[in-house]
CSV table of C-alpha atoms in Angstrom, one decimal:
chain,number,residue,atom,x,y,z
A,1,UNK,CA,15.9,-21.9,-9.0
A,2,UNK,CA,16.4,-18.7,-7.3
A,3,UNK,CA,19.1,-18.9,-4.6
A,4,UNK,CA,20.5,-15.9,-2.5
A,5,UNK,CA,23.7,-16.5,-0.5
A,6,UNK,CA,25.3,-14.7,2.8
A,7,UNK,CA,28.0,-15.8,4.8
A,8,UNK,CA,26.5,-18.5,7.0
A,9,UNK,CA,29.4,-17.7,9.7
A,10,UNK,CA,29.6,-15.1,11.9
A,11,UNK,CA,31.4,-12.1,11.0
A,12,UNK,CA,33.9,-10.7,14.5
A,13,UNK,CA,35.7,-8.0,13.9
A,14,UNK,CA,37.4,-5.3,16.5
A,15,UNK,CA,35.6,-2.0,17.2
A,16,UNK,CA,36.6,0.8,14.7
A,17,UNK,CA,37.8,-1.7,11.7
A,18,UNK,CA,35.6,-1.6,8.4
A,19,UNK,CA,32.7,-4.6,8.5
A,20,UNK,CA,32.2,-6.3,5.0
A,21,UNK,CA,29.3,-8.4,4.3
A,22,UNK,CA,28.5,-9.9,1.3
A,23,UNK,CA,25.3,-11.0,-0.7
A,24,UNK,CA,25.5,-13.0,-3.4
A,25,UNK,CA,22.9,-14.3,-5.7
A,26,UNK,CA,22.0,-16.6,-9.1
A,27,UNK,CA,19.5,-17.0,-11.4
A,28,UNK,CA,18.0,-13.8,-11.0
A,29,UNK,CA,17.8,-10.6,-12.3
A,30,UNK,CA,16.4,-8.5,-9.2
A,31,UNK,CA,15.4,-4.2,-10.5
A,32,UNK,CA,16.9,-3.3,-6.9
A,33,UNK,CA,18.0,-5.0,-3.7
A,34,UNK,CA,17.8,-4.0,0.0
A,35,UNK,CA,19.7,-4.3,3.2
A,36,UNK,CA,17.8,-5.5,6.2
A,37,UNK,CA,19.2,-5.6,10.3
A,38,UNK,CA,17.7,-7.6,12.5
A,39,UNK,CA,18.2,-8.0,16.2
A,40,UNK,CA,17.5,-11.3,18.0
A,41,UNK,CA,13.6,-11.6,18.7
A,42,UNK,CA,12.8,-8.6,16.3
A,43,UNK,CA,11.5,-7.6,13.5
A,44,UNK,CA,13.9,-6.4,10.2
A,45,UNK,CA,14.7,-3.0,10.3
A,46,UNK,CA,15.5,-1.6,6.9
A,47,UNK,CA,18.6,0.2,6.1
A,48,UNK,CA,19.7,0.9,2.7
A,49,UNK,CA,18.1,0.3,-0.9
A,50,UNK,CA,20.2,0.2,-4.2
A,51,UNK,CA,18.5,0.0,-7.5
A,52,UNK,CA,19.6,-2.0,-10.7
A,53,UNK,CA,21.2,1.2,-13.0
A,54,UNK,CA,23.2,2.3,-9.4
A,55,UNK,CA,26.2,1.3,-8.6
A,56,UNK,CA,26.8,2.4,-4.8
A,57,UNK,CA,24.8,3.5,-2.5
A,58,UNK,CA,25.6,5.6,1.1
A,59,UNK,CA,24.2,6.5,4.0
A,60,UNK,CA,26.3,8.0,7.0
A,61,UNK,CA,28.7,4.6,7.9
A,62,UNK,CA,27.0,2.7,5.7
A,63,UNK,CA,27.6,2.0,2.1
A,64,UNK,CA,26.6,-0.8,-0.3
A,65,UNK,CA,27.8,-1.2,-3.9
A,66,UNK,CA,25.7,-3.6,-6.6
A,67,UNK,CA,27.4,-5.3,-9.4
A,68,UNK,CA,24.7,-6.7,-11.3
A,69,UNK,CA,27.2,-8.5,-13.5
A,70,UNK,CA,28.7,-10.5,-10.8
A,71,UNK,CA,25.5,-10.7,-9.4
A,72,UNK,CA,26.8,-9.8,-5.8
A,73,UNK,CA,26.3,-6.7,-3.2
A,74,UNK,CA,28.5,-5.8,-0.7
A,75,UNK,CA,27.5,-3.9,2.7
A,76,UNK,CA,30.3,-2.0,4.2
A,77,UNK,CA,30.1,-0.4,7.7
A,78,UNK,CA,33.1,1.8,8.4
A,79,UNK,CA,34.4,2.8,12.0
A,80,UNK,CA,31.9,-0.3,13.1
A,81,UNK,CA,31.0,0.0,16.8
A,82,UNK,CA,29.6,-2.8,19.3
A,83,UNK,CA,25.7,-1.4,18.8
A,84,UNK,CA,26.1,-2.4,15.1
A,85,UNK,CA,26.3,-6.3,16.4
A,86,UNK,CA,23.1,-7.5,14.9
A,87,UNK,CA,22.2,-9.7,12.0
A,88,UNK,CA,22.2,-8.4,8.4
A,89,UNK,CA,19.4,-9.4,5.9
A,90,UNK,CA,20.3,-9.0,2.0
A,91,UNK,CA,16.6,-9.1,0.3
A,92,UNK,CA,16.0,-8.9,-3.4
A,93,UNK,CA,12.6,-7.8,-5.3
A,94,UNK,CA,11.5,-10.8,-5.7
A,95,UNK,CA,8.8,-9.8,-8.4
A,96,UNK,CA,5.7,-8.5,-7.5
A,97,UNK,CA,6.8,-6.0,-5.0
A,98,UNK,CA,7.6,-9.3,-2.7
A,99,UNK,CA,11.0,-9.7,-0.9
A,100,UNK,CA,13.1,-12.5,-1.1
A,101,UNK,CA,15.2,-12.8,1.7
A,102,UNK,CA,19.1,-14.6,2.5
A,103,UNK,CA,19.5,-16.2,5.3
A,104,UNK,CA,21.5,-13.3,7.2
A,105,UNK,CA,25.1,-13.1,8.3
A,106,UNK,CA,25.8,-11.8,11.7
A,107,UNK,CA,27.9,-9.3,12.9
A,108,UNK,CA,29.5,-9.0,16.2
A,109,UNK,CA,32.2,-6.0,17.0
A,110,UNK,CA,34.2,-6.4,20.1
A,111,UNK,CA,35.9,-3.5,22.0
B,1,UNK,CA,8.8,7.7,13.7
B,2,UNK,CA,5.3,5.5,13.1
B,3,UNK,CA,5.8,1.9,13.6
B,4,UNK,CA,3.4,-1.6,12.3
B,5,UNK,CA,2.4,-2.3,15.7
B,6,UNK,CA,1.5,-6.4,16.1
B,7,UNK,CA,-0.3,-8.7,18.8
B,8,UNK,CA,0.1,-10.7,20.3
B,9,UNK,CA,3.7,-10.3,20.8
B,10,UNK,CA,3.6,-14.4,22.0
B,11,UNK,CA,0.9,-16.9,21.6
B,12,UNK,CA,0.8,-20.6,23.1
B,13,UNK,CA,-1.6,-22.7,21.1
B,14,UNK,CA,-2.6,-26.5,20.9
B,15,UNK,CA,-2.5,-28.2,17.2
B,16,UNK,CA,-5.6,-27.6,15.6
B,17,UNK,CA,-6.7,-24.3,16.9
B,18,UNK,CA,-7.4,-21.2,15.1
B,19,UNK,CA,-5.1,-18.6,15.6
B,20,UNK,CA,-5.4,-14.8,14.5
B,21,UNK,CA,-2.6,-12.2,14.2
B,22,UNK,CA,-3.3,-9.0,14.7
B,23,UNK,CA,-1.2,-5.8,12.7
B,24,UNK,CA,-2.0,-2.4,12.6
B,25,UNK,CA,0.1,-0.5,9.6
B,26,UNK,CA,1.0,2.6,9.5
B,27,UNK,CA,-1.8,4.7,8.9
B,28,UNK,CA,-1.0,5.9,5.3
B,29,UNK,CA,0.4,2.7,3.8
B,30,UNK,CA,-1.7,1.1,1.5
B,31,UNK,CA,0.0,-2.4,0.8
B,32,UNK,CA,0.4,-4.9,3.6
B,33,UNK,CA,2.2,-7.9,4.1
B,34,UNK,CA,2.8,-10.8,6.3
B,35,UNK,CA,6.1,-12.5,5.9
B,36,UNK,CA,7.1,-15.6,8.6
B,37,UNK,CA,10.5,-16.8,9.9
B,38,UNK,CA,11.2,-20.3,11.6
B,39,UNK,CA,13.9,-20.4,14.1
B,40,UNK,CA,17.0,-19.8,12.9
B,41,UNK,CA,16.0,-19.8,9.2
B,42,UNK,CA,15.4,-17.0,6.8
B,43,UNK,CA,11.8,-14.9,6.6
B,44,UNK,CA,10.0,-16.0,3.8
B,45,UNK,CA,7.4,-13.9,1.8
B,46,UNK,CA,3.6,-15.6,2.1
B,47,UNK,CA,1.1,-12.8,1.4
B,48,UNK,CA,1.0,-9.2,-0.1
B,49,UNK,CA,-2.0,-7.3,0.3
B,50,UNK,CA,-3.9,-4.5,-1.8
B,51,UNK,CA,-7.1,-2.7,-2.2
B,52,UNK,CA,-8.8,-5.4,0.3
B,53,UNK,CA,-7.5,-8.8,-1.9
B,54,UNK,CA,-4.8,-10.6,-2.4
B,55,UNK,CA,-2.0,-9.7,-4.4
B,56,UNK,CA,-0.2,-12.7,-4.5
B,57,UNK,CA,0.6,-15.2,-2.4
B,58,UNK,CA,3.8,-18.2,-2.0
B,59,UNK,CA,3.4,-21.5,-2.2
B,60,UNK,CA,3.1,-21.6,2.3
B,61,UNK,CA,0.0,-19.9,2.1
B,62,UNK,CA,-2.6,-22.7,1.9
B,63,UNK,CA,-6.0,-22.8,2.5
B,64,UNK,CA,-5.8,-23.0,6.1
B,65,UNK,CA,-4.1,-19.2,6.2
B,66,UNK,CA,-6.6,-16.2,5.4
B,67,UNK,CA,-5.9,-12.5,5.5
B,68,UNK,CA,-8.3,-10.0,6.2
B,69,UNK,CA,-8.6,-6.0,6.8
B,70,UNK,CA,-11.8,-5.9,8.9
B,71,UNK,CA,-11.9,-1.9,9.1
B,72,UNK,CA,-10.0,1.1,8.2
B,73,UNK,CA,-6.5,0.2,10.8
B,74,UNK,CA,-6.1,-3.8,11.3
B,75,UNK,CA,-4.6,-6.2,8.9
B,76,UNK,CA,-5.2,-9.8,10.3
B,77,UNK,CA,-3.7,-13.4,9.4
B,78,UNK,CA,-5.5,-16.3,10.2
B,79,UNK,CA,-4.4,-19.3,10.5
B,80,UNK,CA,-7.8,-21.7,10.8
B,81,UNK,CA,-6.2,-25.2,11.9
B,82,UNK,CA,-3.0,-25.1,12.9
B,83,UNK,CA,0.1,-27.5,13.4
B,84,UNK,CA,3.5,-28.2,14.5
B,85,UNK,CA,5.5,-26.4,11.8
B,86,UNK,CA,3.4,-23.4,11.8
B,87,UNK,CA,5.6,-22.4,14.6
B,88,UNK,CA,7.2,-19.1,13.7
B,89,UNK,CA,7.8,-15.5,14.2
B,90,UNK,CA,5.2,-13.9,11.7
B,91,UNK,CA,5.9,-10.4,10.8
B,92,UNK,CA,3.4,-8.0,9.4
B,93,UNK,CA,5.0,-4.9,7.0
B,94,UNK,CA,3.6,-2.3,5.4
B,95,UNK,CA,4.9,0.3,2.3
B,96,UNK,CA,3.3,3.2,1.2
B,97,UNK,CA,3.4,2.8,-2.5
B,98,UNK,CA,5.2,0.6,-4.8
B,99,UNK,CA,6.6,0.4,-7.7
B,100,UNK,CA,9.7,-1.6,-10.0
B,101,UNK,CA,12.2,0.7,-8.6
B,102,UNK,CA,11.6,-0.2,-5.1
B,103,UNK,CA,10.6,1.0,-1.9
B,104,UNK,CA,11.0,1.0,2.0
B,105,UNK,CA,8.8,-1.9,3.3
B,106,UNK,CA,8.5,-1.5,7.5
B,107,UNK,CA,8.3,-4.6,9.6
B,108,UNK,CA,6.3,-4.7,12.8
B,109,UNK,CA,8.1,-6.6,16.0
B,110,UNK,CA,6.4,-9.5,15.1
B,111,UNK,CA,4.1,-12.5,16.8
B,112,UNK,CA,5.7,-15.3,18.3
B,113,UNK,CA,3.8,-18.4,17.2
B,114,UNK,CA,4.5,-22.0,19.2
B,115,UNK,CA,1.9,-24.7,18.6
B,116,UNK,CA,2.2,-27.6,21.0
């Protein structure tokens, strides 16, 4: 079946250092995968999208790269600050225009 | 920057009661969604919406949920009977267009659902 993997553990890292988050993902072949945050009690907020033939993706500290052979994405925030503490959703098309979620890993940056 | 408004933000309700969720898209998005997430678990997908029906559905999404878009702005789930594990955050999203390649799918705050 279908399984898509995050860190289950926390992620702490110091303010300014480079966050790395990874998704990871098996018996699937998803045409493009998105990154989600969420903050506690709200809804996902949608941050990047990187499609199947792409192989990295920016946008301003962000940056997420897609190996489709690995099957894994990785979601980078450089010079990470406290307001990025949240957790991060990895969600892959999940046929049918659907989303198929991971179970999040989340991020806290300390000063 | 328009927003999928939903409400209630938090309902109370006793096993067996009907419950509806109310979402309001943003105006020029034509599929709709509800997704749910259980405390501390992952969302989970359980109905797409198109062109007033159903575009597919997951396996949670039994006969005792329904979806309806009563007029040109709400998108309602209903949830006729419900129980215990029904408890959940239940987010409503909306895209304007879709297609293999992908696109930007916006979540509403969500509805706080606790049966007792």
């Amino acid at each position: 079946s279908q399984k898509i993997e995050q860190n289950s553990e926390a992620l702490n890292i110091q303010e300014g250092k480079t966050a790395t988050l990874t998704c990871n993902y098996t018996n699937y072949s998803p045409a493009y995968l998105q990154w989600y945050r969420q903050d506690p009690g709200r809804g996902p907020v949608f941050l990047l999208l990187i499609r199947e033939n792409e192989k990295e993706k920016r946008k301003e500290r962000l940056k997420v790269t897609f190996d489709t052979t690995l099957k894994q994405s990785l979601f980078h925030i450089t010079a990470s600050q406290p307001a990025d503490s949240a957790t991060y959703l990895c969600a892959l098309e999940g046929g049918g225009n659907k989303l198929t979620f991971g179970t999040g890993t989340q991020l806290k940056v300390e000063l | 920057e328009p927003e999928v408004t939903q409400t209630p933000s938090h309902q109370v309700t006793q096993m067996g009661q009907e419950v509806i969720l109310r979402c309001v898209p943003i105006s020029n998005h034509l599929y709709f969604y509800w997704y749910r997430q259980i405390l501390g678990q992952k969302v989970e997908f359980l109905v797409s919406f198109y062109n007033n029906e159903i575009s597919e559905k997951s396996e949670i999404f039994d006969d005792q949920f329904s979806v309806e878009r009563p007029d040109g702005s709400n998108f309602t789930l209903k949830i006729r009977s419900t129980k215990l594990e029904d408890s959940a955050m239940y987010f409503c999203a909306s895209t304007e267009w879709t297609s293999s390649s992908g696109n930007t799918i916006y979540f509403g705050e969500g509805s706080w659902l606790t049966v007792v």
